[in-house]
PDB file of C-alpha atoms in Angstrom:
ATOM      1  CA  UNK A   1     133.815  57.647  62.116  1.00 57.00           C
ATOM      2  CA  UNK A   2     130.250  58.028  62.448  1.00 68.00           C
ATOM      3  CA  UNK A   3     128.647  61.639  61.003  1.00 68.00           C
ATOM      4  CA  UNK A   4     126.584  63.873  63.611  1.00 71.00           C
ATOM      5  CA  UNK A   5     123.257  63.937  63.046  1.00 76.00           C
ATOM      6  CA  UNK A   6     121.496  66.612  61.134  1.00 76.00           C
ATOM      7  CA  UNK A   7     118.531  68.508  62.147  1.00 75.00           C
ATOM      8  CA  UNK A   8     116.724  71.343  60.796  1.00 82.00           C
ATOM      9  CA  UNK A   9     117.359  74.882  62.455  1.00 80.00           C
ATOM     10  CA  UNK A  10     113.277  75.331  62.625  1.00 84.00           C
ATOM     11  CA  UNK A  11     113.456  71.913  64.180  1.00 86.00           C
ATOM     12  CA  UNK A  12     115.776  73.229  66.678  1.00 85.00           C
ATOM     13  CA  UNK A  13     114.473  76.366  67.145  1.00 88.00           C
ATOM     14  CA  UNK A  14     110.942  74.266  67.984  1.00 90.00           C
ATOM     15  CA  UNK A  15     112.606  71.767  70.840  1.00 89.00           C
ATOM     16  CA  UNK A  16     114.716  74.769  72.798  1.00 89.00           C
ATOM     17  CA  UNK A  17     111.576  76.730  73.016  1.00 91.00           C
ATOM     18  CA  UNK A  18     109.411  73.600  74.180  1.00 92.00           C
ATOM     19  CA  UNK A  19     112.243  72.960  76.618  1.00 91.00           C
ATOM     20  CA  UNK A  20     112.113  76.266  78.220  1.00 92.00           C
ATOM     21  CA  UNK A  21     108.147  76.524  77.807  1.00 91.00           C
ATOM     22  CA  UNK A  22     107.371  73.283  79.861  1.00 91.00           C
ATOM     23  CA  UNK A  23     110.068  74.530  82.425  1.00 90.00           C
ATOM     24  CA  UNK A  24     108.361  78.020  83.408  1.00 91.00           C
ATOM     25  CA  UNK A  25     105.035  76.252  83.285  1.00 89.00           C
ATOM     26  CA  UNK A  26     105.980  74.658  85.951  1.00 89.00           C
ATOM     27  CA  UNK A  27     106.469  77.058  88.231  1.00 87.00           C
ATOM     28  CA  UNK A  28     104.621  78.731  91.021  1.00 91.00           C
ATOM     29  CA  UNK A  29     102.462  81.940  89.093  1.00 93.00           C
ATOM     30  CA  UNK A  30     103.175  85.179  89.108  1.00 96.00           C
ATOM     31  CA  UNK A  31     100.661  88.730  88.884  1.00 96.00           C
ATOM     32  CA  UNK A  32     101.977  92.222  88.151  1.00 97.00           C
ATOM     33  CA  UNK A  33      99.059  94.767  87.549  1.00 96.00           C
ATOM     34  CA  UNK A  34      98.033  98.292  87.834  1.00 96.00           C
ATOM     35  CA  UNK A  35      96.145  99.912  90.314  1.00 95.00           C
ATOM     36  CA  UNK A  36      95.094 103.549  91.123  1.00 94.00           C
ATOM     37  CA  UNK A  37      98.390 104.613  92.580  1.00 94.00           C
ATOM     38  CA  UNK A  38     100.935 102.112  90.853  1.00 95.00           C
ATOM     39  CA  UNK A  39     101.696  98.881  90.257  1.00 97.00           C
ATOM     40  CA  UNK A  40     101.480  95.571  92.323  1.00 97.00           C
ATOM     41  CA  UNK A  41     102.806  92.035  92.394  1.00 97.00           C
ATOM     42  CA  UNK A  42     101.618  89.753  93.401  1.00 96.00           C
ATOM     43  CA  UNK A  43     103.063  85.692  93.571  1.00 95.00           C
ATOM     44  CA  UNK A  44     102.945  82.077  94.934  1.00 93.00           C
ATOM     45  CA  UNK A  45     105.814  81.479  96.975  1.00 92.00           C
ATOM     46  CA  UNK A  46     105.996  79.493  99.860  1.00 89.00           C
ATOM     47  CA  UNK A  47     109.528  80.940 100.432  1.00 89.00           C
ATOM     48  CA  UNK A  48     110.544  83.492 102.985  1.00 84.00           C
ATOM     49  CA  UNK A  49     114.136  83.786 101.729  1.00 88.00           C
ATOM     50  CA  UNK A  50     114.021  83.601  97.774  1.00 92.00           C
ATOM     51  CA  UNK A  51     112.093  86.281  96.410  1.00 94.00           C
ATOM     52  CA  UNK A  52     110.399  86.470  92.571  1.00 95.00           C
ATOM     53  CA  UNK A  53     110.053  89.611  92.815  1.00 96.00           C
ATOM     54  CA  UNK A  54     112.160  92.655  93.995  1.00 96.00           C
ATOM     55  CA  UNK A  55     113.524  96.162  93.257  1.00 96.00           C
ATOM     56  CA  UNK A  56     116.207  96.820  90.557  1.00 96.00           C
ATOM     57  CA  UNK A  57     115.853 100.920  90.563  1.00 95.00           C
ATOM     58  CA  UNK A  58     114.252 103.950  92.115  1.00 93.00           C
ATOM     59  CA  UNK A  59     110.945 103.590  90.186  1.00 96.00           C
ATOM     60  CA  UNK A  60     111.275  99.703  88.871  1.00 97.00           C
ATOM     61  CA  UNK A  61     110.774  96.520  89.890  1.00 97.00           C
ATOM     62  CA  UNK A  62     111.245  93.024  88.785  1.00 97.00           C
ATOM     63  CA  UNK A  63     109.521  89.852  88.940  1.00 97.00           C
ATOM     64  CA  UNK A  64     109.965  86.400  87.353  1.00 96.00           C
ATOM     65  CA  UNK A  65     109.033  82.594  86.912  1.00 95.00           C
ATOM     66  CA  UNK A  66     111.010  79.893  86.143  1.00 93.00           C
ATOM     67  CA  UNK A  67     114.463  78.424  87.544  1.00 93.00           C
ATOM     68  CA  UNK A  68     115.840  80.547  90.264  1.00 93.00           C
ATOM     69  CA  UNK A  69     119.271  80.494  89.861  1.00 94.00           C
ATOM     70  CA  UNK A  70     118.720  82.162  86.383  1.00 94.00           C
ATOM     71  CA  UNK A  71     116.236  84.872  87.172  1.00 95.00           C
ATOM     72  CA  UNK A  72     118.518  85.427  89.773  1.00 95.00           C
ATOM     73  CA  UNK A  73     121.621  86.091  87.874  1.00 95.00           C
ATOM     74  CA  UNK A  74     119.203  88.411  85.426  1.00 96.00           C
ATOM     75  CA  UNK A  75     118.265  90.433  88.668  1.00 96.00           C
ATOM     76  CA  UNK A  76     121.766  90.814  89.648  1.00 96.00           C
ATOM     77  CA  UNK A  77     122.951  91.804  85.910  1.00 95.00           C
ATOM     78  CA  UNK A  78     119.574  94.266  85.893  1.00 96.00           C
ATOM     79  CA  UNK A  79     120.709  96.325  88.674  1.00 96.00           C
ATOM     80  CA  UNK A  80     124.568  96.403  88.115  1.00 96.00           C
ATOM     81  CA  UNK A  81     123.152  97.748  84.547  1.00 95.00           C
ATOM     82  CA  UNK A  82     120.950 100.341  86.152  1.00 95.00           C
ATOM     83  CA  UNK A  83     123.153 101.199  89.085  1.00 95.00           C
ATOM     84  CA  UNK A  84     126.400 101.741  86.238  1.00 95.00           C
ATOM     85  CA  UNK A  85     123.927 104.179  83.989  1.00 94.00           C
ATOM     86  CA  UNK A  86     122.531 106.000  87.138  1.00 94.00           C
ATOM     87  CA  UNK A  87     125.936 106.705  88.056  1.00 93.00           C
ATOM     88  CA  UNK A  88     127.694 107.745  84.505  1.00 94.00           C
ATOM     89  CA  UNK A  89     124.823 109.891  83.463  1.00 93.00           C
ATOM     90  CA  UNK A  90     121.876 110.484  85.479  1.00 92.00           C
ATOM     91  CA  UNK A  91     118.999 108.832  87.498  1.00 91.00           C
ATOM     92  CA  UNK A  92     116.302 109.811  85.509  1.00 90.00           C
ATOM     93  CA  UNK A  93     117.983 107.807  82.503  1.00 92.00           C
ATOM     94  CA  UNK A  94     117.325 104.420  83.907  1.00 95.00           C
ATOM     95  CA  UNK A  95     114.396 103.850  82.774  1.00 95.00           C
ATOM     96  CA  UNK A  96     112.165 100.089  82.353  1.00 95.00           C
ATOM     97  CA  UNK A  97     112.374 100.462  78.525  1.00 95.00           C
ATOM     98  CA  UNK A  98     116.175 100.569  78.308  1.00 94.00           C
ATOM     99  CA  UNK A  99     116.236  97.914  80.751  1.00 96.00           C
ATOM    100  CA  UNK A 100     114.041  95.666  78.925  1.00 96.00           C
ATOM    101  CA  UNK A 101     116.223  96.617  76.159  1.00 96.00           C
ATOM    102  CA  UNK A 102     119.029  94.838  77.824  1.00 95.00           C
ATOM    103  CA  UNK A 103     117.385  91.685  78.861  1.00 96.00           C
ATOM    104  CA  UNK A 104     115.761  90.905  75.347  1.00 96.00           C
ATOM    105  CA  UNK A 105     119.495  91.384  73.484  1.00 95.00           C
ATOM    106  CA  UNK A 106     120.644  88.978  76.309  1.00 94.00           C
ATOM    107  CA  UNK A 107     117.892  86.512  76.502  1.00 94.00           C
ATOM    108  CA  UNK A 108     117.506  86.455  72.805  1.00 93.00           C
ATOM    109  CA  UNK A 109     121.293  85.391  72.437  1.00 92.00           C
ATOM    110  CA  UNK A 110     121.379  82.656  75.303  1.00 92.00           C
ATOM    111  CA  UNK A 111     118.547  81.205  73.322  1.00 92.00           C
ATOM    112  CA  UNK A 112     119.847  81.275  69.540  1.00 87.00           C
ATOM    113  CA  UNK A 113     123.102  80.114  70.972  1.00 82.00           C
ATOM    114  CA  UNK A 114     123.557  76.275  70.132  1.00 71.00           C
ATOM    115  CA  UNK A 115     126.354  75.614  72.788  1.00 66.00           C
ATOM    116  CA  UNK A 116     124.257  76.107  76.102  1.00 79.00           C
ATOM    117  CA  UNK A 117     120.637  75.335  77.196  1.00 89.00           C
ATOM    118  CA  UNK A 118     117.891  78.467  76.883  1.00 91.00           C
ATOM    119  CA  UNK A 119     116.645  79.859  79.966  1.00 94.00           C
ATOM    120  CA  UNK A 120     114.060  78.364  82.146  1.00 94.00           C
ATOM    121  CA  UNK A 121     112.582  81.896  82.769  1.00 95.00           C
ATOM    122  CA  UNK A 122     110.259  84.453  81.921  1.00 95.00           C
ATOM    123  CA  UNK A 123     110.487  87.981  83.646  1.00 96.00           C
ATOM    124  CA  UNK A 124     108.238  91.367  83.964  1.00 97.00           C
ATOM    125  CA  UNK A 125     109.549  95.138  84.186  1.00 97.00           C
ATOM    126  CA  UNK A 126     107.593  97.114  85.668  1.00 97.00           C
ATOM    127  CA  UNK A 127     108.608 100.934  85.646  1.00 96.00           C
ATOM    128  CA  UNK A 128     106.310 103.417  87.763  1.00 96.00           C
ATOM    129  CA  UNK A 129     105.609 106.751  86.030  1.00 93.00           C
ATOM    130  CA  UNK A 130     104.726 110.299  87.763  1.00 92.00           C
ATOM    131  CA  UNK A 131     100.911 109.697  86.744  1.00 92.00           C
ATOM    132  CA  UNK A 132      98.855 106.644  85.630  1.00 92.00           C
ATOM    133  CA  UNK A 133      99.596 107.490  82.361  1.00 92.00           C
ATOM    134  CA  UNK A 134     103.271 106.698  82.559  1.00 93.00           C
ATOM    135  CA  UNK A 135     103.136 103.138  84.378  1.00 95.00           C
ATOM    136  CA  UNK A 136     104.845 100.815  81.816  1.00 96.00           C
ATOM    137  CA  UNK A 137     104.619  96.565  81.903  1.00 97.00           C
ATOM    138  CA  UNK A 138     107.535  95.010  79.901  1.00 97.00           C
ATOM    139  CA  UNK A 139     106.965  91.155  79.935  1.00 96.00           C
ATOM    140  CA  UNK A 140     109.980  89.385  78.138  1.00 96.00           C
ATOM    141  CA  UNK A 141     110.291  85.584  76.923  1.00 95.00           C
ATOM    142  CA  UNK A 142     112.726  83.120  77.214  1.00 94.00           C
ATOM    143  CA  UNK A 143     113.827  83.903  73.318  1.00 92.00           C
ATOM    144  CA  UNK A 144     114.166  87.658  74.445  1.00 93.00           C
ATOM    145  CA  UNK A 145     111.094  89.022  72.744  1.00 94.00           C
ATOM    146  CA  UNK A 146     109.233  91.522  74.841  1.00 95.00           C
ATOM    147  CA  UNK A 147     105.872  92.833  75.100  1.00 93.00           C
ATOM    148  CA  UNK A 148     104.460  95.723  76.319  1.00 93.00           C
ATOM    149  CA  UNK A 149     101.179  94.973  78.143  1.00 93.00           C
ATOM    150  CA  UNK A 150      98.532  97.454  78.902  1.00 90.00           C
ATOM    151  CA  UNK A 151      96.671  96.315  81.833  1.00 93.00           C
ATOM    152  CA  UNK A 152      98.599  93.656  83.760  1.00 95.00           C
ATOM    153  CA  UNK A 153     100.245  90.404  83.434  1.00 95.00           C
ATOM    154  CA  UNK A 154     100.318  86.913  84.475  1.00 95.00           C
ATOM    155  CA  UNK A 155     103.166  84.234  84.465  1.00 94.00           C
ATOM    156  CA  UNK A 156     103.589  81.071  85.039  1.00 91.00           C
ATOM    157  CA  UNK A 157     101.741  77.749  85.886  1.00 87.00           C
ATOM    158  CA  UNK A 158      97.895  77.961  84.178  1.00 89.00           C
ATOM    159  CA  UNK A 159      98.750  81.470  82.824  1.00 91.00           C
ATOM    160  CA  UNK A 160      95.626  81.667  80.439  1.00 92.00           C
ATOM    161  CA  UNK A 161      92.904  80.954  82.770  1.00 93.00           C
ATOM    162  CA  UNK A 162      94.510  82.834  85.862  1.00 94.00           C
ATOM    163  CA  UNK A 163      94.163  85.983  82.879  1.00 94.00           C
ATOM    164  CA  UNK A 164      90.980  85.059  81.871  1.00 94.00           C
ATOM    165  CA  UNK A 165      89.951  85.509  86.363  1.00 93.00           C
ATOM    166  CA  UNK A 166      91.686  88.690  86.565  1.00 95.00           C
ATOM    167  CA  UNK A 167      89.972  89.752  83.393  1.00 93.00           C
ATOM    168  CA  UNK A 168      86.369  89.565  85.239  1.00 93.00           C
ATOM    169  CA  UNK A 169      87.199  91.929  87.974  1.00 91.00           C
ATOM    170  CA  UNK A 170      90.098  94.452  86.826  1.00 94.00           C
ATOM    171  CA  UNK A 171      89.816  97.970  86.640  1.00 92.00           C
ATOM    172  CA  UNK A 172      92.883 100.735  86.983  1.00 90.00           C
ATOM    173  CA  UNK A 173      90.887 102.830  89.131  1.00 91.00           C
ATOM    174  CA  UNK A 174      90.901  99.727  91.755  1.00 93.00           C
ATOM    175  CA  UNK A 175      92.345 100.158  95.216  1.00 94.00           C
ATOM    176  CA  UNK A 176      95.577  98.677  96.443  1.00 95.00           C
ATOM    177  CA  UNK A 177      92.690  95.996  98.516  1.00 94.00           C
ATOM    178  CA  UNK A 178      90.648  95.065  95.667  1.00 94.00           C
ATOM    179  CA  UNK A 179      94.139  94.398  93.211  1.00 95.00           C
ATOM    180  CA  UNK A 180      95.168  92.478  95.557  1.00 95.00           C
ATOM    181  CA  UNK A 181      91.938  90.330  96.467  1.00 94.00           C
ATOM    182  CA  UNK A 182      91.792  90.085  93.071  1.00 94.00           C
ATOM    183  CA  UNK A 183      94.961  88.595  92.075  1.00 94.00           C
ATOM    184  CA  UNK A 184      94.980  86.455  94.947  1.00 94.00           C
ATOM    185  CA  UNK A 185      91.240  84.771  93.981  1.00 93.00           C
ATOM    186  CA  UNK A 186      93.114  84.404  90.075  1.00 93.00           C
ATOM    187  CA  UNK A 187      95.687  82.966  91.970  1.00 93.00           C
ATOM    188  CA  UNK A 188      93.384  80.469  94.059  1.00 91.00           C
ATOM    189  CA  UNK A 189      91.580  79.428  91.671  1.00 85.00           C
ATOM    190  CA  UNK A 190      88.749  76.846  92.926  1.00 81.00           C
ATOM    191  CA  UNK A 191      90.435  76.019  95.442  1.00 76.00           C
ATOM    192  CA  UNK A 192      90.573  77.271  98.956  1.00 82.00           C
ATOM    193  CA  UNK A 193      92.291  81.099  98.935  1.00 87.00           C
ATOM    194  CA  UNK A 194      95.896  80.825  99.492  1.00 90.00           C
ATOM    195  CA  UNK A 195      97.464  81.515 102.947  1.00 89.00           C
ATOM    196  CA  UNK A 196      99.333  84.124 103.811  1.00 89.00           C
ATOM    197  CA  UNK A 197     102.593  82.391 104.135  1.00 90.00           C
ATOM    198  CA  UNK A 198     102.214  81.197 100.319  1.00 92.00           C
ATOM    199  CA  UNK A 199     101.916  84.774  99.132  1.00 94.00           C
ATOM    200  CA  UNK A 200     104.313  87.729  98.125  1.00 95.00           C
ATOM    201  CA  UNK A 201     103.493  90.798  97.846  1.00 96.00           C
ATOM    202  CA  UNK A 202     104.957  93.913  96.899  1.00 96.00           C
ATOM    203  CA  UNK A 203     104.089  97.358  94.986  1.00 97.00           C
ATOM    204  CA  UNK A 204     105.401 100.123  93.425  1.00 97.00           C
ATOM    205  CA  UNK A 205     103.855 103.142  95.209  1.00 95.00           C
ATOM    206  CA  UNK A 206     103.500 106.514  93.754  1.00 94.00           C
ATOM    207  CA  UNK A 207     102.594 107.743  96.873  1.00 93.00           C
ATOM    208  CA  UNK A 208     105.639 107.566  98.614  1.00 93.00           C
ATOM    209  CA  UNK A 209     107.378 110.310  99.326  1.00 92.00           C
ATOM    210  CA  UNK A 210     111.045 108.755  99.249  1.00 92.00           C
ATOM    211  CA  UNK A 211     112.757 108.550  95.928  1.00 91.00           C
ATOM    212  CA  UNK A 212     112.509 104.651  95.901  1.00 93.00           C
ATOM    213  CA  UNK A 213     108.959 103.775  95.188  1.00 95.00           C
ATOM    214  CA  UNK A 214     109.514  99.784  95.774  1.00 96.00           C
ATOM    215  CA  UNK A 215     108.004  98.508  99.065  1.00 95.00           C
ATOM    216  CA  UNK A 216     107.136  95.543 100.130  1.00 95.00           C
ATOM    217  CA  UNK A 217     104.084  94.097 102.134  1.00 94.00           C
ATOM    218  CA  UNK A 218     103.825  91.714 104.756  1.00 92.00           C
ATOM    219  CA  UNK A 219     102.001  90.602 108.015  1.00 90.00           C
ATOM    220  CA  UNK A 220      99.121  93.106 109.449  1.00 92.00           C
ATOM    221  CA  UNK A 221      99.349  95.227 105.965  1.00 93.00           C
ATOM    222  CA  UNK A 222      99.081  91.855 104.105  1.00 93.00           C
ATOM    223  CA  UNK A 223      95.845  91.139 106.383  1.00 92.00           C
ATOM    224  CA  UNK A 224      94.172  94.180 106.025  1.00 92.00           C
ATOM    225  CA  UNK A 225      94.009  94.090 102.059  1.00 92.00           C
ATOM    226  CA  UNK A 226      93.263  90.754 102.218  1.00 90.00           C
ATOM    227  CA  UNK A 227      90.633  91.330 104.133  1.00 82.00           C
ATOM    228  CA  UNK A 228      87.210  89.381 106.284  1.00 71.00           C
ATOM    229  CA  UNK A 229      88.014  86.592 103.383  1.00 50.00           C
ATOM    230  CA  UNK A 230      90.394  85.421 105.595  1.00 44.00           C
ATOM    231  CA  UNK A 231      87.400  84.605 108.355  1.00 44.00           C
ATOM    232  CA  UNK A 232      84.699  83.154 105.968  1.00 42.00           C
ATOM    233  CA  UNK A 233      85.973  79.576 105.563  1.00 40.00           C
ATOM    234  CA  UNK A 234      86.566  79.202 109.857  1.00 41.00           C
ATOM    235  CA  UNK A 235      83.298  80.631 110.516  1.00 44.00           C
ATOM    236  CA  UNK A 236      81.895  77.784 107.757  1.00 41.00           C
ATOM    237  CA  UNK A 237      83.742  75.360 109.405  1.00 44.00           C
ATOM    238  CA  UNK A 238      82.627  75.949 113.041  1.00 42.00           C
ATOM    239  CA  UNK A 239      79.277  76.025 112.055  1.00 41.00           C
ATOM    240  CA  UNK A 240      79.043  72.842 110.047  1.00 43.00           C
ATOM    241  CA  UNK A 241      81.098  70.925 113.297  1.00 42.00           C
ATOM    242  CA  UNK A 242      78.331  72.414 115.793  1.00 45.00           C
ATOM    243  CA  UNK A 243      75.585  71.186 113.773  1.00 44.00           C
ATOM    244  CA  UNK A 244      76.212  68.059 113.071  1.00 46.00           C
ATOM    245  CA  UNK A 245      76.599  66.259 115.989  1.00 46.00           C
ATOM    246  CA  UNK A 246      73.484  67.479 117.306  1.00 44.00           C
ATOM    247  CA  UNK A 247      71.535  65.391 114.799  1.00 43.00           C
ATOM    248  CA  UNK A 248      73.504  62.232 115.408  1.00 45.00           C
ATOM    249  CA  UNK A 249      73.483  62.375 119.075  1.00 42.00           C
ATOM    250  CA  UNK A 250      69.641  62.377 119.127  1.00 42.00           C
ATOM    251  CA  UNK A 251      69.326  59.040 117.881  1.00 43.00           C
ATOM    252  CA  UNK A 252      70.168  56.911 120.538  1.00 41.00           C
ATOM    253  CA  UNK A 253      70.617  53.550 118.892  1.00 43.00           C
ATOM    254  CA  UNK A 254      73.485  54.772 116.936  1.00 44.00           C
ATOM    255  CA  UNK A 255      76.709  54.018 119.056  1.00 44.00           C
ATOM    256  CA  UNK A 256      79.833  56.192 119.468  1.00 44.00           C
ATOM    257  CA  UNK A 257      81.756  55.173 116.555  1.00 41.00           C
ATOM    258  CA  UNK A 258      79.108  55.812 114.114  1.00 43.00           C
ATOM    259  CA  UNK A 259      78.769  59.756 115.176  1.00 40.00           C
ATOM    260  CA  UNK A 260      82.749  60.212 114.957  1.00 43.00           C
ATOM    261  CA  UNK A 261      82.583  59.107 111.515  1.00 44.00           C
ATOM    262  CA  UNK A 262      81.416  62.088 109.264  1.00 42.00           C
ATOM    263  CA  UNK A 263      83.819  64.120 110.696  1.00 44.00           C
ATOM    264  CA  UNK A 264      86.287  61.779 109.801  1.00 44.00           C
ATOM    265  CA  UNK A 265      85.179  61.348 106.298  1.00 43.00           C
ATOM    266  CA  UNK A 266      85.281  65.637 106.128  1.00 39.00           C
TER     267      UNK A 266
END
């Protein structure tokens, strides 16, 4: 009868939280920060239908990274939680800190737990206070421990330099528009600013009237935050395509073929 193998605890420890490190950094990013009047999010997904980020209370959202069927069963749990202590006491005792609470005792126990793999996923609460002053960011781990972040958060993908972008430009005075043009360039990176279609975007507003502070934003809102950035590239575009043939087409010796061919090459 052969003997199991033995392995350290620290070693074991070390491989589950590499295993569930390399499989959140490979998903899409996500942004939660403050602005003037609350707190948005902000996330690459080319999905219509499966959301990272949504509403769990009155005055708190969610938003996470990683495998979706896992997140997805913490959102679920998250709002059965809230909905059960909103009902047996009171709504103003849900609040992000106990909820947080929750999720670090349970995420911290999947992952010390030797029969079944840790989770794939790393989460943010975001709880909306009556002033500036009150806004609260709980970011939680894979191993359950949380951290309360001042400012705003990123997760995800290249997590450290989309920070490091956000850094540059953040302020919590900023408008909704400039939050979100901000996160968005993080987001972007070098490359050309993502499209519409690959964003979502949603905010906690404490300028709402309605008890529920969660909203969503989409098409012509979506636009108008994002702005004329939208138009610059096009505009670029149309103008190099106008110029150049010009040039080519005065030199008559070179034949057809030869003018088609830097517009290929772009």
């Amino acid at each position: 009868m052969s003997m199991p193998v033995y392995v350290a605890p620290e070693q074991q420890m070390k491989d589950r939280a590499d295993f569930a490190r390399k499989g959140i950094a490979r998903g899409r990013s996500v942004v939660v920060m403050r602005y003037a009047d609350g707190i948005c999010f902000v996330a690459e997904n080319r999905s219509q239908a499966l959301h990272k980020v949504s509403e769990i209370y009155d005055r708190i959202g969610f938003a996470a990274v990683g495998r979706y069927n896992e997140f997805e069963n913490l959102r679920i749990a998250g709002i059965r939680h809230a909905d059960m202590r909103g009902y047996s006491y009171d709504r103003a005792d849900v609040t992000g800190r106990g909820l947080a609470n929750a999720y670090a005792q349970l995420l911290g126990t999947i992952f010390s737990s030797g029969a079944e793999k840790p989770y794939e996923v790393e989460i943010v609460v975001a709880e909306l206070g009556a002033t500036a002053a009150g806004d609260q960011i709980y970011r939680l781990t894979y191993d359950g421990s949380v951290g309360d972040e001042e400012h705003f958060a990123v997760m995800g993908g290249n997590a450290d330099e989309i920070a490091k972008r956000i850094a540059t430009h953040y302020a919590d005075d900023a408008s909704l528009a400039d939050a979100v043009r901000n996160a968005v360039a993080a987001l972007s990176g070098e490359g050309d600013r993502l499209s519409m279609e690959s964003l979502e975007v949603a905010v906690l507003d404490r300028t709402r009237t309605q008890p529920r502070k969660f909203r969503r934003v989409r098409g012509s809102q979506l636009a108008d935050l994002l702005g004329p950035v939208a138009e610059e590239s096009p505009d670029a575009d149309s103008t190099e395509t106008n110029e150049e043939p010009s040039v080519d087409t005065a030199t008559s010796s070179q034949p057809q073929a030869d003018v088609e061919n830097p517009e290929d090459g772009e």
